[in-house]
CSV table of C-alpha atoms in Angstrom, one decimal:
chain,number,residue,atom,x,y,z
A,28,UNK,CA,79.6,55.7,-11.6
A,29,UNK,CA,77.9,58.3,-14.0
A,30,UNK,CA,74.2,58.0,-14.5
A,31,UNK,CA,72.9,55.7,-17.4
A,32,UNK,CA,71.2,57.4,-20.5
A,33,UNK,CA,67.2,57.4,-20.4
A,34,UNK,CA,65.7,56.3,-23.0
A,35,UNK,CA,61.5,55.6,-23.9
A,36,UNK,CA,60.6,53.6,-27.2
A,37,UNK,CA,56.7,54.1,-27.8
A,38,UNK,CA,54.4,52.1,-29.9
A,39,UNK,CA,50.7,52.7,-30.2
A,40,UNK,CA,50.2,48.8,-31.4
A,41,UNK,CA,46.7,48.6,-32.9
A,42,UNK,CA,47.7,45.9,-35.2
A,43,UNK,CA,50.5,42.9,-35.5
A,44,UNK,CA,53.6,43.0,-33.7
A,45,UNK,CA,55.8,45.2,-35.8
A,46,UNK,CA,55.9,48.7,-34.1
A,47,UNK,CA,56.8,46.8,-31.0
A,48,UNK,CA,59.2,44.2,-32.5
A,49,UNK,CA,61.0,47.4,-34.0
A,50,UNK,CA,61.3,49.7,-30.6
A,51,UNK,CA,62.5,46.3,-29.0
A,52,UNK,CA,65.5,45.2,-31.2
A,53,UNK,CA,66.6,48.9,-31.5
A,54,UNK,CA,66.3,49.0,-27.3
A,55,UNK,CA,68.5,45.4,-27.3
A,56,UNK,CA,71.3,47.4,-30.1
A,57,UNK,CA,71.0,50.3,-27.5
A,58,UNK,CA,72.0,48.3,-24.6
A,59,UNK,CA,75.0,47.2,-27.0
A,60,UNK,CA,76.5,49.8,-28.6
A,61,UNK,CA,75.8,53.0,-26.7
A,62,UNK,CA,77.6,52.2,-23.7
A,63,UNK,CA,81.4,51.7,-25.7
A,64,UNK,CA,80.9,55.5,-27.6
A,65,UNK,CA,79.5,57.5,-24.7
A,66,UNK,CA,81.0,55.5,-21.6
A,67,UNK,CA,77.6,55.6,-20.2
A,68,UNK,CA,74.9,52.6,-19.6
A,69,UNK,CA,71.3,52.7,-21.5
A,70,UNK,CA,68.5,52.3,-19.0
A,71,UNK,CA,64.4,53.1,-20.4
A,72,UNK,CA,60.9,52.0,-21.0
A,73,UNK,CA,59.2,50.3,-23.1
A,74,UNK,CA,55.6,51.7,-23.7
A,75,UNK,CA,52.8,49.4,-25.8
A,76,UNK,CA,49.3,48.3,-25.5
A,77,UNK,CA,50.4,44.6,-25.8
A,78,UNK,CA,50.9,42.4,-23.4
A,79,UNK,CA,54.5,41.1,-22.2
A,80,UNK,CA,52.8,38.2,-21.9
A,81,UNK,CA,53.8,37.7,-25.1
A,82,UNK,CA,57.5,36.1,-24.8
A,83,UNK,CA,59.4,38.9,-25.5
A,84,UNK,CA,62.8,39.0,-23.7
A,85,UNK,CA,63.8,42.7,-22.5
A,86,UNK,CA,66.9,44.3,-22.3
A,87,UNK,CA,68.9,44.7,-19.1
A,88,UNK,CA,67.9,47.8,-17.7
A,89,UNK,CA,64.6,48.2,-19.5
A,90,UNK,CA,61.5,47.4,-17.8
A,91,UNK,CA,57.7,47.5,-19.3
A,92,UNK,CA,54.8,50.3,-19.4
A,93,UNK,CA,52.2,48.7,-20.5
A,94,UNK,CA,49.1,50.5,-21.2
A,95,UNK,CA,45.1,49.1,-22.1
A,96,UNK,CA,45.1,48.0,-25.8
A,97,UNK,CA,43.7,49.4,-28.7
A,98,UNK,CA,42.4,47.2,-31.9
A,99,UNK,CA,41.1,48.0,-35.3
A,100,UNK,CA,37.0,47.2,-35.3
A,101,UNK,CA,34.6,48.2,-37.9
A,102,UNK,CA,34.5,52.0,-36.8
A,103,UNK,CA,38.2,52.8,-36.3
A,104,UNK,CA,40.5,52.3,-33.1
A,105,UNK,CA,38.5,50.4,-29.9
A,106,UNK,CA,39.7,49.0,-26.8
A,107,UNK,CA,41.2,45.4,-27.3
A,108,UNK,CA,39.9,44.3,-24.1
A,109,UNK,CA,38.4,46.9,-21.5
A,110,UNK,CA,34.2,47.5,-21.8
A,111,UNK,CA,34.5,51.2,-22.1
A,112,UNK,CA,34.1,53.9,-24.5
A,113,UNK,CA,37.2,54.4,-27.0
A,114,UNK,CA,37.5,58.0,-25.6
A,115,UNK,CA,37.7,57.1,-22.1
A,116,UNK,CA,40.4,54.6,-23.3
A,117,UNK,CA,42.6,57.0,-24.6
A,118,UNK,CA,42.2,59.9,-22.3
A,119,UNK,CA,43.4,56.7,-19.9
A,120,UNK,CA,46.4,56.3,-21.9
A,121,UNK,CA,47.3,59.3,-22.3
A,122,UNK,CA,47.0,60.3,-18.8
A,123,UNK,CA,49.2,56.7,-18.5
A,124,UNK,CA,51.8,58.4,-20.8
A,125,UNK,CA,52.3,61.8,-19.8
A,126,UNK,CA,52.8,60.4,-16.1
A,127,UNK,CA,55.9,58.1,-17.5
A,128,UNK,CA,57.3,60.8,-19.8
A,129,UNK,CA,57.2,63.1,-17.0
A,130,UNK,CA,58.6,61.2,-13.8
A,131,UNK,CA,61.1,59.5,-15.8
A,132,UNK,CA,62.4,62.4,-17.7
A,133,UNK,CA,64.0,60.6,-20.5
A,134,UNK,CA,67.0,61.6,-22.6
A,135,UNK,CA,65.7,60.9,-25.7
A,136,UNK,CA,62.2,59.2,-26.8
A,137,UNK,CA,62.1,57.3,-29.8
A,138,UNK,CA,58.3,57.0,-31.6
A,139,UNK,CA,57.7,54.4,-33.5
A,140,UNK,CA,55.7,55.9,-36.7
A,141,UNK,CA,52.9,57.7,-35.0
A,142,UNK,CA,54.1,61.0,-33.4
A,143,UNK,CA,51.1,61.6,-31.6
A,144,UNK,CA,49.7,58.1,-31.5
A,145,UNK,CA,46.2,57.2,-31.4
A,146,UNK,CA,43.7,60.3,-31.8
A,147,UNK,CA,46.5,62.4,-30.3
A,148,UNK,CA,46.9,60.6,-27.0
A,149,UNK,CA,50.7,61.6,-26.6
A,150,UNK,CA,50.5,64.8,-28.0
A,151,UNK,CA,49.8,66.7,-24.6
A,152,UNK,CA,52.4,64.6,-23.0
A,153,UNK,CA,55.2,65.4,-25.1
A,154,UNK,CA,54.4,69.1,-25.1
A,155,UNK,CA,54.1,69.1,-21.3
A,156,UNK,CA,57.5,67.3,-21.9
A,157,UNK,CA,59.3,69.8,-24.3
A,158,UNK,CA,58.2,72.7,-21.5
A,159,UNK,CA,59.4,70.8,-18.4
A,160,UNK,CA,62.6,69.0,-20.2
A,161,UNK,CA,63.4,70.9,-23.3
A,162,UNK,CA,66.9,69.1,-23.2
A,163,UNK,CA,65.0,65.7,-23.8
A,164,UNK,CA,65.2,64.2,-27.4
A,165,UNK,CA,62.3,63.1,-29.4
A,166,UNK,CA,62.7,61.1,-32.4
A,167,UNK,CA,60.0,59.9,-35.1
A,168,UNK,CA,61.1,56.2,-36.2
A,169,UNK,CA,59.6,55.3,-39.5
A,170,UNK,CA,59.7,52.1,-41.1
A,171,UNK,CA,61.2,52.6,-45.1
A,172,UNK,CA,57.4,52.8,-46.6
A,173,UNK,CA,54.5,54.6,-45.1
A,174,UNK,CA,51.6,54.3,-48.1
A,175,UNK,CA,50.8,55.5,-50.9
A,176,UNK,CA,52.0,59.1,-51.2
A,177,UNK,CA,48.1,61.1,-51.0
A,178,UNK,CA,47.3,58.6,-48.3
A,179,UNK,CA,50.4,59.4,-46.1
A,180,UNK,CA,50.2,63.4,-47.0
A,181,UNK,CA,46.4,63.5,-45.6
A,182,UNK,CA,47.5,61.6,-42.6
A,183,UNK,CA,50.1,64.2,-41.8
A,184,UNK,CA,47.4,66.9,-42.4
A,185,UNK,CA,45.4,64.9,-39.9
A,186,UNK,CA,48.0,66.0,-37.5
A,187,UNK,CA,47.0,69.7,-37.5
A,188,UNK,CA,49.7,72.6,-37.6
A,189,UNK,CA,52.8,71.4,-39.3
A,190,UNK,CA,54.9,73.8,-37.1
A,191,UNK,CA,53.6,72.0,-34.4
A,192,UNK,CA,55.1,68.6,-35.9
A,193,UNK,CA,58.7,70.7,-36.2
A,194,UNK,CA,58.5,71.9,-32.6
A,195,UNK,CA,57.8,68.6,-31.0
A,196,UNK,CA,60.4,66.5,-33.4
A,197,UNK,CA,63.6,66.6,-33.3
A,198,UNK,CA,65.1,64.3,-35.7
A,199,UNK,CA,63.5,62.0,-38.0
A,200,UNK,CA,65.2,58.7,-38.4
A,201,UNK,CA,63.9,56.6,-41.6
A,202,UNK,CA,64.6,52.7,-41.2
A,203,UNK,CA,65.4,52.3,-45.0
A,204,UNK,CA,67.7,52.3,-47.9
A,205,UNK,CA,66.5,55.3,-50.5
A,206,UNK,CA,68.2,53.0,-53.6
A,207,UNK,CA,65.1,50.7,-52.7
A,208,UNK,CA,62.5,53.2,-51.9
A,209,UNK,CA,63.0,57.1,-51.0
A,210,UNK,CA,60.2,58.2,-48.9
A,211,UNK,CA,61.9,62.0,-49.0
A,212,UNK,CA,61.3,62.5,-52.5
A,213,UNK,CA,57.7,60.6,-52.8
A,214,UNK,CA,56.8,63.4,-49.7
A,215,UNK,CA,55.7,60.7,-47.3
A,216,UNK,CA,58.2,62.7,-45.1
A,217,UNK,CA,56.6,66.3,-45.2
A,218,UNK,CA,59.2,68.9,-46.6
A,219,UNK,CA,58.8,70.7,-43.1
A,220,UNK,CA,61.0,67.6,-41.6
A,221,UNK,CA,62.9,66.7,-44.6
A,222,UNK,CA,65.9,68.6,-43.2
A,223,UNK,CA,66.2,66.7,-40.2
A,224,UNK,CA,65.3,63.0,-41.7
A,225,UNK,CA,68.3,60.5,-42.2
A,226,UNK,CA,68.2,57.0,-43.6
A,227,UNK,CA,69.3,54.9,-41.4
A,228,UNK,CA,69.3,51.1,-43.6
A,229,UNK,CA,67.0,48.3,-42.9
A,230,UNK,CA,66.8,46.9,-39.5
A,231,UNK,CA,68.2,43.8,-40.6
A,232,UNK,CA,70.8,42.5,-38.2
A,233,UNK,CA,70.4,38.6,-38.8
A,234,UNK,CA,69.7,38.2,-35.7
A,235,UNK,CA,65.9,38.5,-33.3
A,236,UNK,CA,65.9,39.0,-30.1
A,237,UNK,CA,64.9,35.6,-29.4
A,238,UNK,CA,67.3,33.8,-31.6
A,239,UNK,CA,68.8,32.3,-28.3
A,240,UNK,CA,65.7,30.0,-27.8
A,241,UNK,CA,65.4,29.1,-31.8
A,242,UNK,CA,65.2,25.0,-32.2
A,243,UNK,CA,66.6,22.7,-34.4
A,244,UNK,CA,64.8,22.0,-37.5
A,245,UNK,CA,65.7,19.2,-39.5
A,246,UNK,CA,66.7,20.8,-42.9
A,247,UNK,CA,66.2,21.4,-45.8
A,248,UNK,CA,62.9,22.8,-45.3
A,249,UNK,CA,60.8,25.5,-46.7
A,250,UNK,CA,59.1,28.5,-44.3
A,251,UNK,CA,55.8,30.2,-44.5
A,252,UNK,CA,55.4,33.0,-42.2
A,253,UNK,CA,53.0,35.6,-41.5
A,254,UNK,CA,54.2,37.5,-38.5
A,255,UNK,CA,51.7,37.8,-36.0
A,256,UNK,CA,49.0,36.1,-38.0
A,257,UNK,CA,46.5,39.0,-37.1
A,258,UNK,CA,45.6,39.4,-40.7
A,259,UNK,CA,47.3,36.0,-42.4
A,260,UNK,CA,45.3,33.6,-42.3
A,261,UNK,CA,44.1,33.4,-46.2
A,262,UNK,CA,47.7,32.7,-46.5
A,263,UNK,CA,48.0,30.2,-44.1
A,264,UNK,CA,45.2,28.4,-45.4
A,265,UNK,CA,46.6,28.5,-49.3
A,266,UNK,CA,50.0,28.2,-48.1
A,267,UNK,CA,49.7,25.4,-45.6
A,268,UNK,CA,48.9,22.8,-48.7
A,269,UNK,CA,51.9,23.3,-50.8
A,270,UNK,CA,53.5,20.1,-51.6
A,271,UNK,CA,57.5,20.8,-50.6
A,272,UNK,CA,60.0,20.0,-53.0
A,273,UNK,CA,61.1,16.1,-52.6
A,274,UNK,CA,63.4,15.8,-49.5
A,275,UNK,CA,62.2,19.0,-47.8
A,276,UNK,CA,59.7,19.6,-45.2
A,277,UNK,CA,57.1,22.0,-45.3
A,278,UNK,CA,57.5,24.6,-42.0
A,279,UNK,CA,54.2,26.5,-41.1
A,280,UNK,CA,54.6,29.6,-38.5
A,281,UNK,CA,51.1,30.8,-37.8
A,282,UNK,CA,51.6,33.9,-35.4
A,283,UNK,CA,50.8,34.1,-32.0
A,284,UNK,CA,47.8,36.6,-32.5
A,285,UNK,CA,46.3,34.7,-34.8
A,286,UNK,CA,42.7,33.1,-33.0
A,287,UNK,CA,43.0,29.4,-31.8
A,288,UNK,CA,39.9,28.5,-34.1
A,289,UNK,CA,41.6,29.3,-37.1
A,290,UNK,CA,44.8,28.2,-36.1
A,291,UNK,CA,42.8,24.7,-35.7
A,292,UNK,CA,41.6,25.1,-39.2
A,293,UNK,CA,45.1,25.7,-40.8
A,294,UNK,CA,46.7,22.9,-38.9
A,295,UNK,CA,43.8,20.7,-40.1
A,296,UNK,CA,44.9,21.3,-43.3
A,297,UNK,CA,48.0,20.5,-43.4
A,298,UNK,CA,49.3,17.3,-45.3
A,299,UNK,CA,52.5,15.1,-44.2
A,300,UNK,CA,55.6,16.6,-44.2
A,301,UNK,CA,53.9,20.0,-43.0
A,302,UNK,CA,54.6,21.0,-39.4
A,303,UNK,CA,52.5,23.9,-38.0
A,304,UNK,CA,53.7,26.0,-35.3
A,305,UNK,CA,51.8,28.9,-33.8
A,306,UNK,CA,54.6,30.5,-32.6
A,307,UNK,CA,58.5,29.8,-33.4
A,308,UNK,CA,61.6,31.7,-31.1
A,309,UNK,CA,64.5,32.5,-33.4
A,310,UNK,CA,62.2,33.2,-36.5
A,311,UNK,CA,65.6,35.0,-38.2
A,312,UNK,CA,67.7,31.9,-37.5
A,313,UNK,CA,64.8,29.7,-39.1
A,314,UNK,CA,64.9,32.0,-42.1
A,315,UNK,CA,68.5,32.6,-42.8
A,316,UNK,CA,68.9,28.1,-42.3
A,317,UNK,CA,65.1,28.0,-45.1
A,318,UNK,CA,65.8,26.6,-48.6
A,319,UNK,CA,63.0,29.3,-49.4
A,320,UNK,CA,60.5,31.6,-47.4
A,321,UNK,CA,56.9,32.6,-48.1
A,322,UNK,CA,55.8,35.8,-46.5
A,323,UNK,CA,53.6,38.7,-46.1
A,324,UNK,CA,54.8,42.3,-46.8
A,325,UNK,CA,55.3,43.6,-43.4
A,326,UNK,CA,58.5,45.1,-42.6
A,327,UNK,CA,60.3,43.4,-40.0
A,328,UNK,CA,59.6,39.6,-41.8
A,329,UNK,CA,60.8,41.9,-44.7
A,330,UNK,CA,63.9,42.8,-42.9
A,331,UNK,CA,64.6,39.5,-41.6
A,332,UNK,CA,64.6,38.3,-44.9
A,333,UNK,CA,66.9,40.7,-46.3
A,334,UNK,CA,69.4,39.7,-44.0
A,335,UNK,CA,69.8,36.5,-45.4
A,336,UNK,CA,70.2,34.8,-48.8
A,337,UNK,CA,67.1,32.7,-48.7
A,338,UNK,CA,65.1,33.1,-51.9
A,339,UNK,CA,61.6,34.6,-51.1
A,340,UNK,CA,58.0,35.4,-52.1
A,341,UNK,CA,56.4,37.7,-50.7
A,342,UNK,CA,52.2,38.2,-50.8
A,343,UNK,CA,51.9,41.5,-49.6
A,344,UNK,CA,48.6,42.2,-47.5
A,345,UNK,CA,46.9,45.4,-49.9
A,346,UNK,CA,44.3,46.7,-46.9
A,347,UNK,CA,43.9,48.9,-45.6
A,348,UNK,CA,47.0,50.0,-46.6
A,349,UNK,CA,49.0,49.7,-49.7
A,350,UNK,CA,52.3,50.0,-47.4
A,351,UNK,CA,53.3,46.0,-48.2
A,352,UNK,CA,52.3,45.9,-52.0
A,353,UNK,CA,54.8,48.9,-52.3
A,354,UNK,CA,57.0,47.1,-50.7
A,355,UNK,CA,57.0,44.2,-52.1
A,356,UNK,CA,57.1,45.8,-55.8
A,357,UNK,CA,60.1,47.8,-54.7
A,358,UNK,CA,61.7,44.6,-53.8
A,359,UNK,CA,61.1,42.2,-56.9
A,360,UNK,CA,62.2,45.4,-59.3
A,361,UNK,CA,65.5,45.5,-57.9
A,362,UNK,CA,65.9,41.6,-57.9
A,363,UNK,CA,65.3,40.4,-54.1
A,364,UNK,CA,62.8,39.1,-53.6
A,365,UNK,CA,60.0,37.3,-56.0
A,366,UNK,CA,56.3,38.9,-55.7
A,367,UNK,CA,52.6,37.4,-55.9
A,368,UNK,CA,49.4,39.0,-54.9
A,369,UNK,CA,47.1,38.2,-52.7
A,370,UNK,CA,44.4,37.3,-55.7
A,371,UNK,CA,47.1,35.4,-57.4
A,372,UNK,CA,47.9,32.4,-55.0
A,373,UNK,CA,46.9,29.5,-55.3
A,374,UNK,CA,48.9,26.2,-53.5
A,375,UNK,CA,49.6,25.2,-56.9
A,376,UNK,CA,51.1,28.1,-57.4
A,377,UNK,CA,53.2,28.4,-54.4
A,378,UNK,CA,54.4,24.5,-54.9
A,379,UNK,CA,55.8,25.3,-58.4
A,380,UNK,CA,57.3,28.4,-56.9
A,381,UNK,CA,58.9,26.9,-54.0
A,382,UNK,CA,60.6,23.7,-56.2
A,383,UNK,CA,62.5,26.4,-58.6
A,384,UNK,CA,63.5,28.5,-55.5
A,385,UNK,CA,65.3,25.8,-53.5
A,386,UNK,CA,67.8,25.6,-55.6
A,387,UNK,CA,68.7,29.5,-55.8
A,388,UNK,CA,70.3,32.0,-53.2
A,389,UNK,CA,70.0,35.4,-53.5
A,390,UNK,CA,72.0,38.1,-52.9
A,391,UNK,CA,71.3,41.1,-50.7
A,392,UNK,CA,74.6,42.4,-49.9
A,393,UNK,CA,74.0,45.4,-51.6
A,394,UNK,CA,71.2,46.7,-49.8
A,395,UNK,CA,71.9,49.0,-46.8
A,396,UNK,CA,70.8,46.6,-44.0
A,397,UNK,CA,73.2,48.0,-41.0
A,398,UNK,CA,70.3,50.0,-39.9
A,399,UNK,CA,70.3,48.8,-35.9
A,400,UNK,CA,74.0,49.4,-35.9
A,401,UNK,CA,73.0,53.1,-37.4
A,402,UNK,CA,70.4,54.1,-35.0
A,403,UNK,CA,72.4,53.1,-31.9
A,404,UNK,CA,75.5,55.2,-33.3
A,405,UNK,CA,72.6,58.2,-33.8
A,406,UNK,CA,71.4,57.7,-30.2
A,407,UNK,CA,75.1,57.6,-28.8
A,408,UNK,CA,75.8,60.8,-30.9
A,409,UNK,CA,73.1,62.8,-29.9
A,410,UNK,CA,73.6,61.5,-25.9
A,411,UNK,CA,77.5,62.3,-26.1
A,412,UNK,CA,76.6,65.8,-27.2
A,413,UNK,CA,74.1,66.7,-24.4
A,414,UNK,CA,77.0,65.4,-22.0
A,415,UNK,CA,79.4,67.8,-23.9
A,416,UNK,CA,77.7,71.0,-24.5
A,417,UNK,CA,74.5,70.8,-21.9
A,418,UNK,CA,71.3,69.9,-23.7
A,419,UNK,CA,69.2,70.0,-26.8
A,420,UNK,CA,68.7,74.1,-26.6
């Protein structure tokens, strides 16, 4: 039987659970798909700083590399756990990386949004990994909206030499629809990779990786989420009073990164006919069966939602980065999804929006939303060539 295709999905994970969440459901579509165009199996690695602890079901033929965690403090990027300085953290990681990308020698790595990572911890690595296996892929994943446009410019001058950035980078796959936002145009993709960037659609299969496990919730209902809850918990505690529209329960998902104190405090608050959950399998299925959802901005509750044609509101989180007010304005212009910010909710509010939205469904069909299907038919194009004409150079 041929060898399987090698494949590494990176994530730097500092914050929330969407880089990972993203390299996972494109490594699940990868196990899918790639195997019918190229007549080949998918096996890889899946590289973060967060735990698998977390619940996380991996594909067959994927296994973990888990390296020590970074966080967000007061000063920039410090170790989540370990009692060391930050730069002997990442020179531990990066030695961590370069030994996986090295002794595994994969086909193709896929990066979610940070090419280098944090303060350049996989840049050695993937040079040492363009010299030693220049027929190896490596592909920049970046979610539809970056930040503002000066914000995402001066990062990619933070990078250094943009020649650098075209040597390294192959291709440049953007998971987003350029009707709804076109990150080309607004030069949050730099010019010097605008020729190999394609829009792949939103990652919004209908589907989670954990769907399998969802439970039955008595419906109708209506959904708060927050994703990981590492930064929802104003929400939570504005959200979790609502008074749901008569006949329908109120369903509370706090995220599992959200502290146990405060997730004591939000369930405190909550009044009958308000469940609180700290963590929820199948979080697509519970918002595709909602009456209405109530969100953050972050992309893949975004993309979960898009899937479906469950009115929403979304309250876009507008620090440090502007990434989910964009989003979220982008969105409600075009007619998808309803809008509120942060300084704007109150549980009033959100009780007089959630009684009008019960009895509306929205529809999304017209937004590109194929965007798993998309990437594995990129991955299986780009694999079927190296078989066919021997490599990337």
């Amino acid at each position: 039987m041929r060898e399987p295709h090698k494949v590494v999905l990176y994530s730097h994970d500092s914050q929330g659970l969407g880089h990972l969440r993203r390299n996972l459901a494109i490594a699940h579509q990868l196990v899918r798909d790639v195997p019918a165009i190229t007549g080949r199996d998918v096996t890889g690695l899946i590289i973060s700083g967060l735990s698998p602890e977390l619940g996380f079901p991996l594909p067959d033929g994927f296994d973990w590399v888990t390296i020590p965690g970074v966080a967000k403090g007061k000063h920039g990027y410090e170790p989540r756990n370990l009692h060391r300085p930050t730069k002997e953290l990442i020179a531990l990681r990066s030695e961590l990386l370069d030994a996986a990308l090295l002794n595994f020698a994969p086909d193709m790595t896929i990066i979610d949004r940070h090419i280098f990572g944090v303060w350049h911890e996989l840049r050695a690595p993937l040079l040492r990994l363009r010299t030693m296996h220049p027929e190896s892929h490596v592909v920049l994943g970046l979610r539809d909206i970056l930040d503002t446009p000066d914000v995402a410019q001066a990062e990619w001058e933070e990078r250094g030499n943009p020649h650098l950035l075209e040597e390294i980078i192959d291709h440049v796959w953007i998971y987003g629809d350029p009707a709804v936002h076109d990150s080309i145009s607004t030069r949050e993709v730099p010019p010097i990779l605008a020729d190999r960037a394609h829009y792949t659609g939103y990652l919004a299969s209908g589907r989670d990786i954990s769907d399998r496990e969802a439970q039955e919730i008595p419906q109708p209902y209506v959904l708060t989420t927050v994703g990981g809850g590492s930064d929802g918990y104003r929400l939570l505690c504005t959200a979790v009073g609502l008074q749901p529209p008569p006949g329908h329960r109120h369903v509370v998902v706090a995220g599992p990164q959200l502290d146990d104190a405060d997730f004591a405090r939000v369930r405190a608050l909550a009044p009958a006919g308000t469940d609180v959950h700290k963590t929820l399998p199948g979080i697509s299925t519970h918002i595709a069966r909602a009456a209405a959802v109530i969100s953050m901005g972050g992309y893949n509750t975004v993309c979960e939602t898009l899937a479906t044609a469950t009115p929403a509101l979304i309250v876009p989180r507008e620090t440090p980065r502007l990434e989910q007010l964009i989003r979220a304005t982008a969105l409600n212009r075009i007619g998808v999804a309803d809008m509120m910010r942060s300084g704007e909710i109150t549980t009033q509010a959100l009780t007089r929006w959630a009684q009008h939205a019960v009895t509306q469904r929205i529809d999304r069909s017209f937004i590109k939303r194929d965007g798993l299907t998309q990437v594995a038919r990129y991955a299986a194009e780009l694999l079927l060539s190296d078989s066919l004409i021997g490599g990337r150079r």
